Structure formats: C-alpha cells, structure tokens
mmCIF file of C-alpha atoms in Angstrom:
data_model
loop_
_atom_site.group_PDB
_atom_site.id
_atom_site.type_symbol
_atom_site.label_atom_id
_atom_site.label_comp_id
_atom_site.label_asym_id
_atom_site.label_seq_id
_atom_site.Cartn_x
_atom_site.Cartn_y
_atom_site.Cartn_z
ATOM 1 C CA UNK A 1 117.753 69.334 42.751
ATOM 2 C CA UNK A 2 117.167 69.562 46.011
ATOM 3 C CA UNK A 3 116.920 65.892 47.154
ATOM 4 C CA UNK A 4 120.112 65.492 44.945
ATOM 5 C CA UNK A 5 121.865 68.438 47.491
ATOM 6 C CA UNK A 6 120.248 66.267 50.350
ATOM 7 C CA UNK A 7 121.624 63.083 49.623
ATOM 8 C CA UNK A 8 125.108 64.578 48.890
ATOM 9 C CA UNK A 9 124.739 66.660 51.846
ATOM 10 C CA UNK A 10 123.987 63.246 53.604
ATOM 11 C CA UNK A 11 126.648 61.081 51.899
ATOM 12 C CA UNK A 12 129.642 63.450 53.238
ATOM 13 C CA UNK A 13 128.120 63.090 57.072
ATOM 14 C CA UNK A 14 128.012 59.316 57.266
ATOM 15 C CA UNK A 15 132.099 60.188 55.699
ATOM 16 C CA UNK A 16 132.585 62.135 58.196
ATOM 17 C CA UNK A 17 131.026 59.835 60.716
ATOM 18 C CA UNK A 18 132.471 56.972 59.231
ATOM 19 C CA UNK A 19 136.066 58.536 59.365
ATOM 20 C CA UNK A 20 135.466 59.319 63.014
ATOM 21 C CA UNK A 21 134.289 55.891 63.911
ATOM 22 C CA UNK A 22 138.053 54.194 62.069
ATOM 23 C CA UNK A 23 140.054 56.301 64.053
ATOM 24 C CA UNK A 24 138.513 55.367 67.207
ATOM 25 C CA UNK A 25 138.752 51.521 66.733
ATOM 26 C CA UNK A 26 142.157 52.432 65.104
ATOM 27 C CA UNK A 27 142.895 53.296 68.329
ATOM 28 C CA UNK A 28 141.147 51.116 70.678
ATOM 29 C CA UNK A 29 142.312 48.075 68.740
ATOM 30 C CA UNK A 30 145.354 48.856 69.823
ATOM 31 C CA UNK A 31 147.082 46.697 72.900
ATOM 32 C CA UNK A 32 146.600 47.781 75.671
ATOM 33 C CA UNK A 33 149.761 48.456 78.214
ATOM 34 C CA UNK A 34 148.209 45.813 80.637
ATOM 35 C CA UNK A 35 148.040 43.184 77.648
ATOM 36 C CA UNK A 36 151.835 44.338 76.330
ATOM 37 C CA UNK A 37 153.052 43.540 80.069
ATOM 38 C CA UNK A 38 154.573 40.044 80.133
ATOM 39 C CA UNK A 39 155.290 39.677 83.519
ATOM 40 C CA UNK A 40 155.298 41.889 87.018
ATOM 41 C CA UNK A 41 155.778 41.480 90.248
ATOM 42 C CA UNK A 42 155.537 43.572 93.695
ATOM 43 C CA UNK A 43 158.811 42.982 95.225
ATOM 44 C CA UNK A 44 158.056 42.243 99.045
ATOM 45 C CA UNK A 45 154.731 42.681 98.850
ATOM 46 C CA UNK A 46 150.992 41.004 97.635
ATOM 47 C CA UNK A 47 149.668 40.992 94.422
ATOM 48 C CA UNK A 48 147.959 44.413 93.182
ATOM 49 C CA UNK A 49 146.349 45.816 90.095
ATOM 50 C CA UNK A 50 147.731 49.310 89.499
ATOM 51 C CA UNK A 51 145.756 52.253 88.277
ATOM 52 C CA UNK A 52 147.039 50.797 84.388
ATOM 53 C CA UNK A 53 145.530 47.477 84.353
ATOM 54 C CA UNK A 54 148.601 45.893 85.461
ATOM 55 C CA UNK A 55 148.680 42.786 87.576
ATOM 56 C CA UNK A 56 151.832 42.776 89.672
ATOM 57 C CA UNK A 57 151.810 39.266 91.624
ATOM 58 C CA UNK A 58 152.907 38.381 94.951
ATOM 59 C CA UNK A 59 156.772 37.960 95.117
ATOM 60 C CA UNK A 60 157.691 34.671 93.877
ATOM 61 C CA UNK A 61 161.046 34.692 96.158
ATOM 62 C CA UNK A 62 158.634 34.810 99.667
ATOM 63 C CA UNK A 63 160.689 32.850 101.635
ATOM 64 C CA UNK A 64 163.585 31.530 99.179
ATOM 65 C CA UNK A 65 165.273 34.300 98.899
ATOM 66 C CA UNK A 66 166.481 37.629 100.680
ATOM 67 C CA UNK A 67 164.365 39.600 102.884
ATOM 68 C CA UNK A 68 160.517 41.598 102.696
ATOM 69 C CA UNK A 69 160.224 45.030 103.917
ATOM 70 C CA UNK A 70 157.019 47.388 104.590
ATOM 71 C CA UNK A 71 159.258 49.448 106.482
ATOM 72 C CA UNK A 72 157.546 52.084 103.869
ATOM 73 C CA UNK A 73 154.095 51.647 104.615
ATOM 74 C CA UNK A 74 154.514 54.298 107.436
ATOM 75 C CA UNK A 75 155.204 56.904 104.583
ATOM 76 C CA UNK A 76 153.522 58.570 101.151
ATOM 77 C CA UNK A 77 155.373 58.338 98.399
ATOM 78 C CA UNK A 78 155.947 61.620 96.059
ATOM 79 C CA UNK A 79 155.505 61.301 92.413
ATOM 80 C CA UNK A 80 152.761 57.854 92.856
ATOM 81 C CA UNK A 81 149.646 58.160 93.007
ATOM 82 C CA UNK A 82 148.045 57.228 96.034
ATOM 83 C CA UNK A 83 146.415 53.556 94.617
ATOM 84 C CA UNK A 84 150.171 52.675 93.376
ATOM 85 C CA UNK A 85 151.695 53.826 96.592
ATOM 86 C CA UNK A 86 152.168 50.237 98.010
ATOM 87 C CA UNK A 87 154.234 49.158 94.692
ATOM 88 C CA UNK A 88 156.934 51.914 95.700
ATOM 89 C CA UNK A 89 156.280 51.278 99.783
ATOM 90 C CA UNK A 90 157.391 47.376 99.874
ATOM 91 C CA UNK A 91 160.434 46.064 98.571
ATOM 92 C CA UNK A 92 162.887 43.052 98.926
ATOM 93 C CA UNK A 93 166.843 43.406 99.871
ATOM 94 C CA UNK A 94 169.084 41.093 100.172
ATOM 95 C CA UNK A 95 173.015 41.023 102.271
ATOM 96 C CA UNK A 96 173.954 39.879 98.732
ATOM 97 C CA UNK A 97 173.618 39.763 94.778
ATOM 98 C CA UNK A 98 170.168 38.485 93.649
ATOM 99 C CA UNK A 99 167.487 38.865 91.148
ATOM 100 C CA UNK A 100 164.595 37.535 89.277
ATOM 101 C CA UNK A 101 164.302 35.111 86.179
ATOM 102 C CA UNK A 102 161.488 36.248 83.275
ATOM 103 C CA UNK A 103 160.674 33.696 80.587
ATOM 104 C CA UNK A 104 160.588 35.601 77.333
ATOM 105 C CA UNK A 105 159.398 33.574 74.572
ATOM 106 C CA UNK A 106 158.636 35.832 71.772
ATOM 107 C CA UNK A 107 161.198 38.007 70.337
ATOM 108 C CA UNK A 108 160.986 41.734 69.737
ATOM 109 C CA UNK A 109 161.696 44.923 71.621
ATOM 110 C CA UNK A 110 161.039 44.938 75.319
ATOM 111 C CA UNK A 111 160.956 47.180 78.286
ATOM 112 C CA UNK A 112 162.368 46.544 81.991
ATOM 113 C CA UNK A 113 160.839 48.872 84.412
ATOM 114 C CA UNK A 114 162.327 49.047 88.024
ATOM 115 C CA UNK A 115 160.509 50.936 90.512
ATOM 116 C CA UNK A 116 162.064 52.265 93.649
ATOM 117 C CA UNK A 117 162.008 54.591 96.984
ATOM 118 C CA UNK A 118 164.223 55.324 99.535
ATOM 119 C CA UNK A 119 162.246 54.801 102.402
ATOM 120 C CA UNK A 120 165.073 54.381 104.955
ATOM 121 C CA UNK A 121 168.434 56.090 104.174
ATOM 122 C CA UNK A 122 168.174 60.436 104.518
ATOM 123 C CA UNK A 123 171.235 60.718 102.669
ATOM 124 C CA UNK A 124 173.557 59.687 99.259
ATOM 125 C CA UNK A 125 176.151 56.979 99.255
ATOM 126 C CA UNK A 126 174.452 54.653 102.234
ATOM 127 C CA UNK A 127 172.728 52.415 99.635
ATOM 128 C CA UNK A 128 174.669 52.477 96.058
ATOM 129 C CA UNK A 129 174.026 48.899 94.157
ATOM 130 C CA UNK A 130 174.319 48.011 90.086
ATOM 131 C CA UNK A 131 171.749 46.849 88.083
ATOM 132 C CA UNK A 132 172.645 43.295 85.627
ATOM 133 C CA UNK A 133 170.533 41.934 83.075
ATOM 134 C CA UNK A 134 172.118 38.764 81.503
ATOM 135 C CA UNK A 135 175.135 39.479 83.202
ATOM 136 C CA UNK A 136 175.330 43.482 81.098
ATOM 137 C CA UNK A 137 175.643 45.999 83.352
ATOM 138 C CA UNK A 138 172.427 48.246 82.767
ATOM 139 C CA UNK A 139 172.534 50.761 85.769
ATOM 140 C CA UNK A 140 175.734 51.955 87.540
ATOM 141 C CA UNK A 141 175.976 52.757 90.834
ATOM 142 C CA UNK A 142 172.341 53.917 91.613
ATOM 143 C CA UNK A 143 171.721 55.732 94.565
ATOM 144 C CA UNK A 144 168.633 56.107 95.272
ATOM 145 C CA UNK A 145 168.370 59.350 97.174
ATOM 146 C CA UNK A 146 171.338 60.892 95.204
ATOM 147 C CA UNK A 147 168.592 60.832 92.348
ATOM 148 C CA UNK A 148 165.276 61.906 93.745
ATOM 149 C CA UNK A 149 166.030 62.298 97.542
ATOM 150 C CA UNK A 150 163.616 60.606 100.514
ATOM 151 C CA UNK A 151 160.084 59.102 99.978
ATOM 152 C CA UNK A 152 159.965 59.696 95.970
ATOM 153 C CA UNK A 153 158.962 57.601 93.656
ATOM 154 C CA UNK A 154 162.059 56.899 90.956
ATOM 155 C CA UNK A 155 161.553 54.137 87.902
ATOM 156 C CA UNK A 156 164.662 53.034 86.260
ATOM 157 C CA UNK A 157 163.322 52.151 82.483
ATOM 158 C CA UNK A 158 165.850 49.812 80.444
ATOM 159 C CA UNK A 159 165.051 49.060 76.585
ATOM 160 C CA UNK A 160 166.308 46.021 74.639
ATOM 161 C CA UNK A 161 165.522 43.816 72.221
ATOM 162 C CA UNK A 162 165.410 40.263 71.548
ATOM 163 C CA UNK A 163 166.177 38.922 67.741
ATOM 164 C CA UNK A 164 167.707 35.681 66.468
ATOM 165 C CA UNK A 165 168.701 34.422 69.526
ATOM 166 C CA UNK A 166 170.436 37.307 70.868
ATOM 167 C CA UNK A 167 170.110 39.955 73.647
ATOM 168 C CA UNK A 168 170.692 43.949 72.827
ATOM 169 C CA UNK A 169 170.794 46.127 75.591
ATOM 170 C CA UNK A 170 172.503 49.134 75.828
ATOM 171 C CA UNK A 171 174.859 48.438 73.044
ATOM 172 C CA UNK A 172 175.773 45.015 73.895
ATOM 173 C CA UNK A 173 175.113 41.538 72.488
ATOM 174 C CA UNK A 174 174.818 38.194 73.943
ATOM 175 C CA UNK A 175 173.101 34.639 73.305
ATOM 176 C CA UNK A 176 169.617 34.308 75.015
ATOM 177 C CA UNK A 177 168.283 31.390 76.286
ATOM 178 C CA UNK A 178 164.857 32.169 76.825
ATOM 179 C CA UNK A 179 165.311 33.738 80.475
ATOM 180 C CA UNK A 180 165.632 37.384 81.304
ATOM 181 C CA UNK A 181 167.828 37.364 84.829
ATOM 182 C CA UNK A 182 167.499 41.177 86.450
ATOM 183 C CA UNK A 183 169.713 40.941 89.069
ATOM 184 C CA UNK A 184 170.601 43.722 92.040
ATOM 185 C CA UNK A 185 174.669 43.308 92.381
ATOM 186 C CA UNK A 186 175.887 43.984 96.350
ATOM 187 C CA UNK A 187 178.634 47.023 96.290
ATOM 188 C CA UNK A 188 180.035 48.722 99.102
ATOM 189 C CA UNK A 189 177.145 50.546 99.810
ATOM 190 C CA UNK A 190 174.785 48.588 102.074
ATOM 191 C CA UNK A 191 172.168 46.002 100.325
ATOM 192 C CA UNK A 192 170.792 46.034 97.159
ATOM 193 C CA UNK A 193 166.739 46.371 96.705
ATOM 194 C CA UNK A 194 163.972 46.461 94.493
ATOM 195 C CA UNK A 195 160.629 47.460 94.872
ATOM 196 C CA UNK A 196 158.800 46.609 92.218
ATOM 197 C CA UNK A 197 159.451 45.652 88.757
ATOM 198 C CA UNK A 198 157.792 44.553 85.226
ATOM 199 C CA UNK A 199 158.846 43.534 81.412
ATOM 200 C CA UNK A 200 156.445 44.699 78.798
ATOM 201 C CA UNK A 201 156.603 44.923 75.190
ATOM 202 C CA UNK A 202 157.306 48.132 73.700
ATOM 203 C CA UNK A 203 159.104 51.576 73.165
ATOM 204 C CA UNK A 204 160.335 53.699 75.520
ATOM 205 C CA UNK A 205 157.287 55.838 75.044
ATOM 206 C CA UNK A 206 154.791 52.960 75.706
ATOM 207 C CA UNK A 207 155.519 53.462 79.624
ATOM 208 C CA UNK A 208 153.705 55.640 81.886
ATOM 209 C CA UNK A 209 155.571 58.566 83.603
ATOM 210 C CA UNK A 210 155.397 59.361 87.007
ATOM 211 C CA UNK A 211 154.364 62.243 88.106
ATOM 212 C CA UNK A 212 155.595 65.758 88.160
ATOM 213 C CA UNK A 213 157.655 66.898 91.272
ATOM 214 C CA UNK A 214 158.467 70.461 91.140
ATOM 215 C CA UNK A 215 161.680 70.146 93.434
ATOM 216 C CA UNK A 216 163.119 67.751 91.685
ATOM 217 C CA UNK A 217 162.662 69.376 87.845
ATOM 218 C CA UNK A 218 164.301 72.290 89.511
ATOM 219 C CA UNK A 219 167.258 70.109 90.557
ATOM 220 C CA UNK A 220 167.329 68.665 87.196
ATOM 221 C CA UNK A 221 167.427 71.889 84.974
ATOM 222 C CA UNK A 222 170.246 73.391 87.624
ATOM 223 C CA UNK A 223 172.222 70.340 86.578
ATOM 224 C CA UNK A 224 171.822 70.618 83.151
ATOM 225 C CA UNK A 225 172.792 74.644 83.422
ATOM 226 C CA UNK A 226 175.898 73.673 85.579
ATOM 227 C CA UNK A 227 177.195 70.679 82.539
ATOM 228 C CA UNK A 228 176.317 73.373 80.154
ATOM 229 C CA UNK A 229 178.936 75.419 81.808
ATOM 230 C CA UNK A 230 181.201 72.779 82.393
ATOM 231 C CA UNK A 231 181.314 71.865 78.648
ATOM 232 C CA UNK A 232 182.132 75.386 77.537
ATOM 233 C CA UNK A 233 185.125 75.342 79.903
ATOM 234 C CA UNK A 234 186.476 72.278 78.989
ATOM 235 C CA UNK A 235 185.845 73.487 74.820
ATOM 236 C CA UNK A 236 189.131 75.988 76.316
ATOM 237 C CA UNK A 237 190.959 73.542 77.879
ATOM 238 C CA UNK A 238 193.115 71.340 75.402
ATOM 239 C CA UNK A 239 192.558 68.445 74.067
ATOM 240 C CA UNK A 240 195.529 66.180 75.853
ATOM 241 C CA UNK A 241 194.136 67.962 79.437
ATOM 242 C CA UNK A 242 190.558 66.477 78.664
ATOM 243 C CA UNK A 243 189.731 62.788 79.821
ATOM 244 C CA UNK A 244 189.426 60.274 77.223
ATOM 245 C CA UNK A 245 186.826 58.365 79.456
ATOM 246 C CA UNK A 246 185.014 60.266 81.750
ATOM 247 C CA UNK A 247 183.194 58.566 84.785
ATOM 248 C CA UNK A 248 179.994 59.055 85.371
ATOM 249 C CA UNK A 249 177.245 57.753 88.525
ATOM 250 C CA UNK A 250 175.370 55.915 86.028
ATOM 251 C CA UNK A 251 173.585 55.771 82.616
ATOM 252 C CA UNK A 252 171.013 58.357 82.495
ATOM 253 C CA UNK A 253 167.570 57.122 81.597
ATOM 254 C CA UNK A 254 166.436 58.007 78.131
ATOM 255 C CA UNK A 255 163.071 60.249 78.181
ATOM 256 C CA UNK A 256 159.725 57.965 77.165
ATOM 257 C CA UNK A 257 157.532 60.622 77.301
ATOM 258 C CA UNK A 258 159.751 62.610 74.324
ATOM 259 C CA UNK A 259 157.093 61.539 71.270
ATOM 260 C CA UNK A 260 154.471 63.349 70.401
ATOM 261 C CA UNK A 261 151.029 61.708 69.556
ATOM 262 C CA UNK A 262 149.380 65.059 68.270
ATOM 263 C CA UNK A 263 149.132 63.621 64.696
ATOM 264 C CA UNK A 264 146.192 61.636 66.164
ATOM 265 C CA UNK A 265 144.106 64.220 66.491
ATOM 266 C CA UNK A 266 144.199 64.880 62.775
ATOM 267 C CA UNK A 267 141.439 62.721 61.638
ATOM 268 C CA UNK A 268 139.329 63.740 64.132
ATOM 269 C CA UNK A 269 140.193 67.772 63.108
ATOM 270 C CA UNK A 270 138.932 66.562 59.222
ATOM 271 C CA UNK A 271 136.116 64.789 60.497
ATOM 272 C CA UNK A 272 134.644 67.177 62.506
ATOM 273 C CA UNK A 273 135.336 70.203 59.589
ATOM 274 C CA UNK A 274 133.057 68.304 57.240
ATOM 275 C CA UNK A 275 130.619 67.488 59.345
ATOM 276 C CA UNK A 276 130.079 71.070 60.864
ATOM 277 C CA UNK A 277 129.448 73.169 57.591
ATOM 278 C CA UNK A 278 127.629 69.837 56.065
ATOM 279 C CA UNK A 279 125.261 70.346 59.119
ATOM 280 C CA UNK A 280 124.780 74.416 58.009
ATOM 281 C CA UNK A 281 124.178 73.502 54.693
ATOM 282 C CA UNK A 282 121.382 71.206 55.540
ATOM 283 C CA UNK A 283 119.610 74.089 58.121
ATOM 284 C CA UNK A 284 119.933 76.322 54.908
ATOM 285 C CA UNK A 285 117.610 74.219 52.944
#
C-alpha cells in the first residue's frame, strides 16, 4: 500500500513538474521582440543594440539626404533609460518633406514606432510637422514639446496591417507594393525630424513602454478631467450649436500596455498547488 501511495505520490510531482516545464517553453518559444523587428534604424546616428535586443543600424540617408544632429548629446533624456539615451539624443531633419522606404515582404499586422525628443525648441508651435505612411496621414500636427515638453522621451506607435495586397492604417485602404514609405511632411512650423524609428510585427501590446514620468501623468489626467467637463457642457448645449467635425492636434496614440498577461501565471499557480501538499504527503510517510 504504501509503495502504491509512493508512486502516486510521485506520478502527480513529475505532473506538476512537467506542467511547469510546458509553460516555460510555451513561453520562451515564443518570438522574441528583437526577432519580430523587421527593420530599425537610428536616425542621425550609428548603429546600436538597445536594452531589447534590437539592432537599430546606422542611418542609411548619411549623406543623401537631409541633415544629422547630436545637438542632444549634451542632454539626458527623461522617460529612456540611460543605454537607449543616444536613440532619442540624435536625429535627422530636413528644410523639407522626407522619409524612409521599408521592404515588407510578408503580410500580417505590423507596428511603426517613431521615437522622438525635443532637444532644441523650449516651447509649442516652433516645430509642428505630419507624419505619412503610403501617402495616409498617420499623425497630425505633432509638436513635440506640446506633448511631453523639453528633453523627454515621446514614441509615436502606429498599427496596420498588410493583407491581399493592401495597406490598413488607421481606417484607410490602399494598394501596397511591397515598400513601407514613413515620411516627415514640412508645415509651417520649422523642419520636420525623426529620431529614431523601427517596424516590427505585432500588436500594440507587443511594444515596450517608456518609462513613467510623474509630471507628465499629472498633465495627462488634468486633461482628461478638463474634456470630462467639457463633454458635460456641451451634453447642454444643443445639438445644431455642437460641431459636426471637431479639430483636434492629432490622433491620440492608442495604449499598448492596456492587456493584461496575468492569465499566465495560472499554470504556474496549479503547478505549484500540487506539488506543495504532494511534497507533505510524502514527509508524512
């Protein structure tokens, strides 16, 4: 009887065990965000491996096109950590519209992430520029320092899809050729910039978030108090007084970070509360 309670006892820890082990190469089978990245590149700057396992290469447009800048090596960026720093301290500009190609040749959903600082400016509307991808319009009027003020760290992330030939971004549909073209459109505003930038394949909650910058979540939350308030005035104003259209700075970015992975954890939960009172049992006899 009591080799029988042994090897049952024994059985449900190699279960246990065995559980425990799945999960983990469940997970580390996974891609990981360095292999899902198709293509990056430090604007105005050398190559560099950031703290993710991505490879951002040397600017392919040294020389061809617009202009380098380290004017923002001089200064540490907010919300980077200090090995990314230089990805958000060099950038290109240009006294005109331009932009990188990307060779896509797989379809499925993608990601653009833009990376930017205002190094330069200490105030809103000196450097306001659009953001184009195929010619779609996929940030308006981005200012910089209007969104996260001087020296901070601010990524622009822009989902779409590739399927049958076609690009979907943002609600809008067009015939793709097999090049992505990300181009920074010249406004009135002084020159358009990037700083860094890379396409990956994924969800919106595949990219990494900066990090936390108490000034600016305060900023954020007083703006969502103040359209809170704004939206139950205009519930008392009638309808033919209300814009059809209203105009806004820009698209806001949609939250990656929203999903929540806790449902991993489950397996691991199970595995662990057989293996503990299996472990009892066996001290018992």
């Amino acid at each position: 009887m009591r080799r029988v309670t042994l090897r049952c006892a024994a059985r449900l820890v190699f279960a246990a065990l065995w559980l425990l082990v799945e999960v983990c190469q469940a997970e580390s089978g996974a891609p990981s965000l360095a292999d899902r990245v198709i293509w990056a590149v430090n604007c105005g700057g050398d190559a560099h491996t950031d703290v993710h396992g991505i490879h951002f290469k040397k600017d392919p447009l040294e020389g061809k096109l617009g202009k380098a800048s380290d004017y923002g090596v001089r200064l540490p960026i907010l919300r980077s950590s200090p090995e990314d720093q230089i990805l958000y301290q060099t950038e290109r500009y240009n006294e005109d519209t331009f932009g990188y190609e990307v060779p896509i040749r797989e379809e499925g959903d993608y990601i653009l992430v833009m990376k930017y600082a205002e190094v330069y400016f200490a105030q809103s509307q000196q450097k306001v520029f659009d953001v184009r991808l195929n010619g779609h319009v996929v940030v308006k009027d981005l200012d910089i320092f209007d969104r996260v003020g001087h020296s901070t760290a601010h990524d622009e992330i822009v989902p779409f899809s590739i399927k049958r030939g076609k690009l979907s971004v943002h609600g809008e549909v067009s015939t793709f050729n097999g090049k992505l073209t990300v181009e920074f459109v010249k406004g009135y505003y002084d020159n358009p910039k990037i700083c860094a930038l890379y396409v990956m394949k994924g969800k919106l909650e595949d990219v990494p978030k900066l990090q936390p910058h108490p000034g600016l979540e305060k900023r954020e939350e007083e703006e969502e108090e103040e359209e809170e308030g704004e939206g139950v005035e205009g519930e008392k104003k009638s309808a033919s007084t209300a814009p059809k259209n209203p105009v806004r700075s820009g698209p806001r970015t949609p939250n990656p970070y929203a999903a929540d992975n806790s449902s991993l954890m489950f397996p691991i939960l199970v595995a662990f509360g057989v293996f503990i009172p299996t472990l009892f049992c066996l001290c018992r006899l």
